[in-house]
Amino acid sequence: MNISTWSCHRLAASGHSLLIVLHYNHSGRLAGRGGPEDGGGLGTLRGPSVAAGCLVVLENAVVLAAIATRMRSRRWVYYCLLNITLSDLLTGLAYLVNVLLSGTRTFQLSPAHWFLREGILFMALAASTFSLLFTAGERFATMVRVAESGATKTSRVYGCIGLCWLLAATLGLLPLLGWNCVCAFPRCSSLLPLYSKGYVLFCVVVFALILVAILGLYGAIFRVVRVNGKKCPRAPARRKARRLLNTVLMILVAFVVCWGPLFGLLLADIFGSNVWAQEYLRGMDWILALAVLNSAINPLIYSFRSREVQRSVLAFLCCGCLWLGLRGPGDCLTRITEVQSGASTTDSSLRTRDSFRASRSHSFRMREPLSSISSVRSV
């Protein structure tokens, strides 16, 4: 399809959907298809993609509701978990919108709507990764900084959460604000035909730096815990160090497995030719789905490894089952009573009990180094 630069800019100024067709045709995304009317797109992957998005939304919605309604603690960890879960929930919703507006619907969108469709997904993914970085930073700061008032800590957490979302929104909406390749076809990405290759490279660098920073922070946390464990050479302290190491390894493996293929694909898109892209980039939508699935893994790592969150989710699900009549009311109420009786925060001192085991656990907690426990028990 041949068209002059002047005509292309006229289409861009009018917001005509034909502009999207032009860019997709130039990128090779229409090769092998009968045209914009040909379904193409996700094809047989649409069903699994919708299922993956629904899984992310459902899992994070349950965790978010459980934390908000059942978790008694209101410490900084509480707000970090809420922020991570909310960003992952929005990632699932943004991915579902992206999938449902793909295929033939892509060529019915105006350029502004196309930028919003892709930008909101980029924003949600960025918010999720920024939230993970912020949580790692707060865990490290809690261990190395002197004690501070709860109000000061909460105010800083609020400010950092707001900064996470501001940065994520800015990153996702940069193409809509002007960093794009509209009518500048040689600078366009083949995978995202209206995105500039420079912008895509910038996003890859940002996400890679976030991964490096997260690993660096958790590595520093692990070193502090190990040093404190040597100062207090007891089996529980060593178990906590191993637990933290396992968490760090889980974070690394999950992030690399989920994001690695997408990084590789984007780098190949940036530095490869359009001919290469026409041959290999089609049908690679599962790679984006894999990156989105990281938002389904995050609650398992950051939430369910906290006993308090486990109890909150269990209590929430029990109440839901009781409300739906799926379980006997006696069993459910018994479990909820057990959960509530032990739902104190994992960082606070244990309540005084008559049993010897509880009193021994209480005395041990009072002797452990505070810096090695208070910020990692809920990892």
Tab-separated table of C-alpha atoms in Angstrom, residues 23-361:
chain	number	residue	atom	x	y	z
A	23	HIS	CA	1.466	0.744	9.933
A	24	TYR	CA	0.504	-2.916	10.288
A	25	ASN	CA	0.969	-3.415	6.554
A	26	HIS	CA	4.425	-1.792	6.643
A	27	SER	CA	5.511	-3.890	9.650
A	28	GLY	CA	4.571	-7.137	7.910
A	29	ARG	CA	1.871	-7.999	10.422
A	30	LEU	CA	-0.674	-8.322	7.605
A	31	ALA	CA	1.512	-10.704	5.596
A	32	GLY	CA	-0.234	-14.022	5.033
A	33	ARG	CA	-3.620	-12.537	5.909
A	34	GLY	CA	-6.323	-11.533	3.511
A	35	GLY	CA	-6.287	-8.023	4.960
A	36	PRO	CA	-7.667	-6.245	8.010
A	37	GLU	CA	-10.933	-8.172	7.650
A	38	ASP	CA	-9.094	-11.469	8.078
A	39	GLY	CA	-9.373	-12.561	11.733
A	40	GLY	CA	-5.708	-13.457	12.182
A	41	GLY	CA	-4.559	-11.994	15.447
A	42	LEU	CA	-4.517	-14.418	18.362
A	43	GLY	CA	-6.460	-17.105	16.515
A	44	THR	CA	-6.545	-20.307	18.563
A	45	LEU	CA	-4.661	-18.534	21.366
A	46	ARG	CA	-7.587	-16.238	22.122
A	47	GLY	CA	-9.265	-18.764	24.424
A	48	PRO	CA	-6.149	-19.586	26.484
A	49	SER	CA	-5.256	-15.886	26.584
A	50	VAL	CA	-8.669	-14.969	27.997
A	51	ALA	CA	-8.359	-17.829	30.490
A	52	ALA	CA	-4.923	-16.584	31.595
A	53	GLY	CA	-6.270	-13.055	32.061
A	54	CYS	CA	-9.240	-14.338	34.071
A	55	LEU	CA	-6.898	-16.391	36.266
A	56	VAL	CA	-4.795	-13.327	37.056
A	57	VAL	CA	-7.875	-11.225	37.820
A	58	LEU	CA	-9.588	-13.866	39.972
A	59	GLU	CA	-6.525	-14.795	41.989
A	60	ASN	CA	-5.542	-11.217	42.761
A	61	ALA	CA	-9.158	-10.190	43.461
A	62	VAL	CA	-9.427	-12.911	46.115
A	63	VAL	CA	-6.109	-11.957	47.721
A	64	LEU	CA	-6.954	-8.234	47.585
A	65	ALA	CA	-10.367	-8.761	49.195
A	66	ALA	CA	-8.898	-11.068	51.853
A	67	ILE	CA	-6.141	-8.621	52.793
A	68	ALA	CA	-8.505	-5.641	52.856
A	69	THR	CA	-11.251	-7.312	54.901
A	70	ARG	CA	-9.515	-9.946	57.044
A	71	MET	CA	-5.966	-8.801	57.697
A	72	ARG	CA	-5.816	-6.957	60.994
A	73	SER	CA	-2.345	-5.502	60.608
A	74	ARG	CA	-1.990	-2.010	59.176
A	75	ARG	CA	1.796	-1.911	59.062
A	76	TRP	CA	3.793	-0.929	55.985
A	77	VAL	CA	3.816	-4.535	54.740
A	78	TYR	CA	0.015	-4.386	54.567
A	79	TYR	CA	0.093	-1.427	52.172
A	80	CYS	CA	2.872	-2.992	50.095
A	81	LEU	CA	0.885	-6.195	49.655
A	82	LEU	CA	-2.224	-4.210	48.736
A	83	ASN	CA	-0.252	-2.236	46.167
A	84	ILE	CA	1.309	-5.328	44.567
A	85	THR	CA	-2.022	-7.149	44.442
A	86	LEU	CA	-3.897	-4.151	43.034
A	87	SER	CA	-1.311	-3.593	40.295
A	88	ASP	CA	-1.384	-7.277	39.357
A	89	LEU	CA	-5.185	-7.203	39.288
A	90	LEU	CA	-5.126	-4.235	36.914
A	91	THR	CA	-2.551	-6.058	34.789
A	92	GLY	CA	-4.987	-8.921	34.317
A	93	LEU	CA	-7.824	-6.541	33.451
A	94	ALA	CA	-5.652	-4.578	30.999
A	95	TYR	CA	-4.560	-7.811	29.333
A	96	LEU	CA	-8.160	-8.976	28.970
A	97	VAL	CA	-9.088	-5.655	27.347
A	98	ASN	CA	-6.084	-5.961	25.053
A	99	VAL	CA	-7.092	-9.476	23.974
A	100	LEU	CA	-10.752	-8.631	23.449
A	101	LEU	CA	-9.849	-5.589	21.319
A	102	SER	CA	-7.353	-7.489	19.154
A	103	GLY	CA	-7.844	-9.245	15.835
A	104	THR	CA	-10.197	-7.487	13.434
A	105	ARG	CA	-11.184	-5.030	16.169
A	106	THR	CA	-7.652	-3.615	16.018
A	107	PHE	CA	-8.394	-2.024	12.658
A	108	GLN	CA	-11.601	-0.438	13.921
A	109	LEU	CA	-9.738	1.565	16.565
A	110	SER	CA	-8.610	5.136	16.167
A	111	PRO	CA	-4.874	5.734	16.708
A	112	ALA	CA	-5.591	7.301	20.135
A	113	HIS	CA	-7.598	4.243	21.191
A	114	TRP	CA	-4.829	1.950	19.943
A	115	PHE	CA	-2.277	3.848	22.025
A	116	LEU	CA	-4.577	3.584	25.051
A	117	ARG	CA	-5.068	-0.156	24.522
A	118	GLU	CA	-1.345	-0.814	24.495
A	119	GLY	CA	-0.393	1.951	26.931
A	120	ILE	CA	-2.692	0.793	29.723
A	121	LEU	CA	-1.185	-2.690	29.517
A	122	PHE	CA	2.341	-1.237	29.620
A	123	MET	CA	1.290	0.944	32.552
A	124	ALA	CA	-0.153	-2.000	34.497
A	125	LEU	CA	2.927	-4.145	33.879
A	126	ALA	CA	5.162	-1.253	34.910
A	127	ALA	CA	3.100	-0.646	38.061
A	128	SER	CA	3.459	-4.306	39.003
A	129	THR	CA	7.248	-4.296	38.586
A	130	PHE	CA	7.628	-0.898	40.297
A	131	SER	CA	5.577	-2.269	43.217
A	132	LEU	CA	7.908	-5.248	43.550
A	133	LEU	CA	10.902	-2.906	43.555
A	134	PHE	CA	9.303	-0.622	46.144
A	135	THR	CA	8.480	-3.563	48.430
A	136	ALA	CA	12.056	-4.859	48.233
A	137	GLY	CA	13.351	-1.380	49.009
A	138	GLU	CA	11.095	-0.992	52.043
A	139	ARG	CA	12.131	-4.381	53.395
A	140	PHE	CA	15.780	-3.405	53.130
A	141	ALA	CA	15.187	0.061	54.628
A	142	THR	CA	13.364	-1.475	57.589
A	143	MET	CA	16.380	-3.604	58.398
A	144	VAL	CA	19.110	-0.956	58.137
A	145	ARG	CA	17.327	2.214	59.273
A	146	VAL	CA	16.892	3.187	62.882
A	147	ALA	CA	13.425	2.981	64.377
A	148	GLU	CA	10.969	5.622	63.204
A	149	SER	CA	7.425	6.533	64.141
A	150	GLY	CA	4.548	4.705	62.521
A	151	ALA	CA	3.113	7.932	61.111
A	152	THR	CA	6.409	8.817	59.403
A	153	LYS	CA	6.735	5.322	57.960
A	154	THR	CA	3.148	5.298	56.704
A	155	SER	CA	3.486	8.724	55.111
A	156	ARG	CA	6.611	7.641	53.239
A	157	VAL	CA	4.926	4.433	52.095
A	158	TYR	CA	1.959	6.420	50.774
A	159	GLY	CA	4.300	8.750	48.921
A	160	CYS	CA	6.292	5.891	47.378
A	161	ILE	CA	3.133	4.092	46.283
A	162	GLY	CA	1.898	7.268	44.617
A	163	LEU	CA	5.289	7.667	42.918
A	164	CYS	CA	5.099	4.069	41.637
A	165	TRP	CA	1.796	4.739	39.914
A	166	LEU	CA	2.898	8.116	38.584
A	167	LEU	CA	6.010	6.614	37.002
A	168	ALA	CA	4.033	3.679	35.617
A	169	ALA	CA	1.389	5.962	34.081
A	170	THR	CA	4.072	8.174	32.564
A	171	LEU	CA	5.894	5.183	31.083
A	172	GLY	CA	2.738	3.670	29.618
A	173	LEU	CA	1.361	6.892	28.134
A	174	LEU	CA	4.583	8.261	26.608
A	175	PRO	CA	3.640	7.050	23.093
A	176	LEU	CA	0.228	8.716	23.344
A	177	LEU	CA	1.965	11.910	24.465
A	178	GLY	CA	4.206	11.948	21.406
A	179	TRP	CA	6.987	9.348	21.658
A	180	ASN	CA	5.760	7.283	18.722
A	181	CYS	CA	6.576	6.672	15.072
A	182	VAL	CA	3.355	7.794	13.397
A	183	CYS	CA	4.143	8.217	9.691
A	184	ALA	CA	7.855	7.595	10.379
A	185	PHE	CA	7.792	3.987	9.201
A	186	PRO	CA	11.550	3.212	9.314
A	187	ARG	CA	11.624	3.929	13.066
A	188	CYS	CA	8.614	1.716	13.851
A	189	SER	CA	8.588	-1.508	15.806
A	190	SER	CA	7.420	-4.597	13.936
A	191	LEU	CA	5.764	-6.105	16.995
A	192	LEU	CA	3.986	-2.873	18.000
A	193	PRO	CA	3.645	-1.072	14.658
A	194	LEU	CA	2.881	2.421	16.002
A	195	TYR	CA	5.570	2.321	18.703
A	196	SER	CA	9.029	3.735	18.137
A	197	LYS	CA	11.890	1.274	18.469
A	198	GLY	CA	13.589	3.794	20.731
A	199	TYR	CA	10.635	3.706	23.141
A	200	VAL	CA	10.547	-0.099	23.149
A	201	LEU	CA	14.278	-0.205	23.916
A	202	PHE	CA	13.767	2.304	26.716
A	203	CYS	CA	11.085	0.068	28.285
A	204	VAL	CA	13.294	-3.014	28.045
A	205	VAL	CA	16.153	-1.172	29.771
A	206	VAL	CA	13.832	0.103	32.528
A	207	PHE	CA	12.393	-3.356	33.260
A	208	ALA	CA	15.852	-4.945	33.182
A	209	LEU	CA	17.175	-2.358	35.653
A	210	ILE	CA	14.194	-3.043	37.925
A	211	LEU	CA	15.049	-6.758	37.920
A	212	VAL	CA	18.685	-6.020	38.765
A	213	ALA	CA	17.642	-3.641	41.564
A	214	ILE	CA	15.195	-6.174	43.058
A	215	LEU	CA	17.837	-8.881	43.072
A	216	GLY	CA	20.402	-6.499	44.552
A	217	LEU	CA	18.083	-5.455	47.379
A	218	TYR	CA	17.077	-8.993	48.279
A	219	GLY	CA	20.721	-10.047	48.082
A	220	ALA	CA	21.577	-7.306	50.598
A	221	ILE	CA	18.688	-8.395	52.829
A	222	PHE	CA	19.896	-11.990	52.724
A	223	ARG	CA	23.428	-10.947	53.692
A	224	VAL	CA	22.108	-9.008	56.693
A	225	VAL	CA	19.995	-11.974	57.803
A	226	ARG	CA	22.910	-14.371	57.400
A	227	VAL	CA	25.233	-12.116	59.429
A	228	ASN	CA	22.630	-11.815	62.188
A	229	GLY	CA	22.120	-15.573	62.041
A	230	LYS	CA	25.826	-16.118	62.695
A	231	LYS	CA	25.644	-13.784	65.686
A	232	CYS	CA	22.730	-15.837	66.990
A	233	PRO	CA	23.605	-19.380	65.798
A	234	ARG	CA	20.302	-21.101	66.456
A	235	ALA	CA	18.388	-23.458	64.227
A	236	PRO	CA	15.338	-21.124	63.862
A	237	ALA	CA	17.602	-18.273	62.714
A	238	ARG	CA	19.217	-20.527	60.116
A	239	ARG	CA	15.787	-21.665	58.933
A	240	LYS	CA	14.755	-18.043	58.452
A	241	ALA	CA	17.876	-17.400	56.371
A	242	ARG	CA	17.121	-20.427	54.203
A	243	ARG	CA	13.491	-19.319	53.874
A	244	LEU	CA	14.584	-15.893	52.682
A	245	LEU	CA	17.056	-17.430	50.227
A	246	ASN	CA	14.288	-19.618	48.821
A	247	THR	CA	12.074	-16.539	48.427
A	248	VAL	CA	14.814	-14.649	46.580
A	249	LEU	CA	15.372	-17.606	44.251
A	250	MET	CA	11.642	-17.844	43.588
A	251	ILE	CA	11.536	-14.130	42.728
A	252	LEU	CA	14.486	-14.538	40.359
A	253	VAL	CA	13.167	-17.657	38.614
A	254	ALA	CA	9.622	-16.308	38.244
A	255	PHE	CA	10.742	-12.958	36.867
A	256	VAL	CA	13.296	-14.414	34.438
A	257	VAL	CA	11.017	-17.200	33.191
A	258	CYS	CA	8.046	-14.884	32.681
A	259	TRP	CA	9.823	-11.780	31.414
A	260	GLY	CA	12.899	-13.276	29.733
A	261	PRO	CA	11.154	-14.374	26.499
A	262	LEU	CA	9.429	-10.992	26.190
A	263	PHE	CA	12.744	-9.167	26.663
A	264	GLY	CA	14.326	-11.369	24.018
A	265	LEU	CA	11.442	-10.827	21.594
A	266	LEU	CA	11.502	-7.050	22.044
A	267	LEU	CA	15.272	-6.908	21.577
A	268	ALA	CA	14.978	-9.009	18.431
A	269	ASP	CA	12.252	-6.673	17.236
A	270	ILE	CA	14.439	-3.626	17.865
A	271	PHE	CA	17.629	-4.884	16.237
A	272	GLY	CA	16.152	-7.266	13.656
A	273	SER	CA	14.912	-6.461	10.165
A	274	ASN	CA	11.311	-6.345	9.011
A	275	VAL	CA	11.951	-9.438	6.903
A	276	TRP	CA	12.975	-11.345	10.018
A	277	ALA	CA	9.957	-9.993	11.857
A	278	GLN	CA	7.556	-11.100	9.146
A	279	GLU	CA	8.858	-14.646	9.482
A	280	TYR	CA	9.124	-15.043	13.242
A	281	LEU	CA	7.133	-12.431	15.133
A	282	ARG	CA	3.706	-13.639	14.037
A	283	GLY	CA	2.017	-16.028	16.436
A	284	MET	CA	4.227	-14.967	19.379
A	285	ASP	CA	1.377	-13.545	21.465
A	286	TRP	CA	1.848	-16.328	24.004
A	287	ILE	CA	5.045	-14.552	25.111
A	288	LEU	CA	3.026	-11.553	26.308
A	289	ALA	CA	0.638	-13.931	28.080
A	290	LEU	CA	3.622	-15.494	29.860
A	291	ALA	CA	4.735	-12.068	31.101
A	292	VAL	CA	1.209	-11.381	32.354
A	293	LEU	CA	1.212	-14.710	34.202
A	294	ASN	CA	3.941	-13.261	36.427
A	295	SER	CA	1.104	-11.270	37.986
A	296	ALA	CA	-0.517	-14.587	38.931
A	297	ILE	CA	2.717	-15.842	40.489
A	298	ASN	CA	3.394	-12.701	42.521
A	299	PRO	CA	0.603	-13.361	45.075
A	300	LEU	CA	2.020	-16.847	45.649
A	301	ILE	CA	5.449	-15.421	46.418
A	302	TYR	CA	4.678	-12.150	48.181
A	303	SER	CA	1.389	-12.994	49.863
A	304	PHE	CA	0.991	-16.688	50.508
A	305	ARG	CA	4.449	-16.988	52.065
A	306	SER	CA	3.087	-14.845	54.896
A	307	ARG	CA	1.214	-16.889	57.486
A	308	GLU	CA	-1.005	-13.912	58.272
A	309	VAL	CA	-2.066	-13.554	54.640
A	310	GLN	CA	-2.652	-17.298	54.429
A	311	ARG	CA	-4.987	-17.078	57.413
A	312	SER	CA	-6.758	-14.051	55.931
A	313	VAL	CA	-7.337	-15.791	52.596
A	314	LEU	CA	-8.538	-18.944	54.350
A	315	ALA	CA	-11.003	-16.979	56.473
A	316	PHE	CA	-12.256	-15.059	53.425
A	317	LEU	CA	-12.773	-18.247	51.397
A	318	CYS	CA	-14.497	-19.947	54.328
A	319	CYS	CA	-16.933	-17.058	54.625
A	320	GLY	CA	-17.547	-17.196	50.889
A	321	CYS	CA	-18.205	-20.934	51.021
A	322	LEU	CA	-20.519	-20.467	53.984
A	323	TRP	CA	-22.425	-17.717	52.162
A	324	LEU	CA	-22.780	-19.947	49.073
A	325	GLY	CA	-23.726	-22.968	51.177
A	326	LEU	CA	-20.890	-25.057	49.729
A	327	ARG	CA	-19.625	-26.218	53.134
A	328	GLY	CA	-21.169	-27.143	56.400
A	329	PRO	CA	-21.565	-24.075	58.612
A	330	GLY	CA	-20.036	-25.832	61.575
A	331	ASP	CA	-16.778	-26.681	59.816
A	332	CYS	CA	-16.465	-23.222	58.321
A	333	LEU	CA	-17.175	-21.379	61.541
A	334	THR	CA	-14.712	-23.606	63.379
A	335	ARG	CA	-11.960	-22.808	60.898
A	336	ILE	CA	-12.706	-19.087	61.036
A	337	THR	CA	-12.554	-19.182	64.837
A	338	GLU	CA	-9.181	-20.911	64.662
A	339	VAL	CA	-7.926	-18.367	62.120
A	340	GLN	CA	-9.099	-15.379	64.152
A	341	SER	CA	-7.588	-16.773	67.338
A	342	GLY	CA	-4.176	-16.956	65.666
A	343	ALA	CA	-4.441	-13.973	63.330
A	344	SER	CA	-1.980	-11.750	65.126
A	345	THR	CA	0.723	-10.311	62.937
A	346	THR	CA	3.722	-12.481	62.205
A	347	ASP	CA	6.040	-9.780	63.488
A	348	SER	CA	4.351	-8.992	66.799
A	349	SER	CA	4.981	-10.753	70.089
A	350	LEU	CA	2.930	-13.872	70.739
A	351	ARG	CA	0.112	-13.718	73.211
A	352	THR	CA	0.688	-15.333	76.555
A	353	ARG	CA	-0.703	-18.858	76.642
A	354	ASP	CA	-0.741	-21.588	79.215
A	355	SER	CA	0.948	-24.209	77.074
A	356	PHE	CA	4.684	-24.785	77.419
A	357	ARG	CA	5.232	-24.646	73.647
A	358	ALA	CA	3.674	-21.221	73.304
A	359	SER	CA	5.639	-19.766	76.188
A	360	ARG	CA	8.885	-21.178	74.800
A	361	SER	CA	8.111	-19.691	71.370
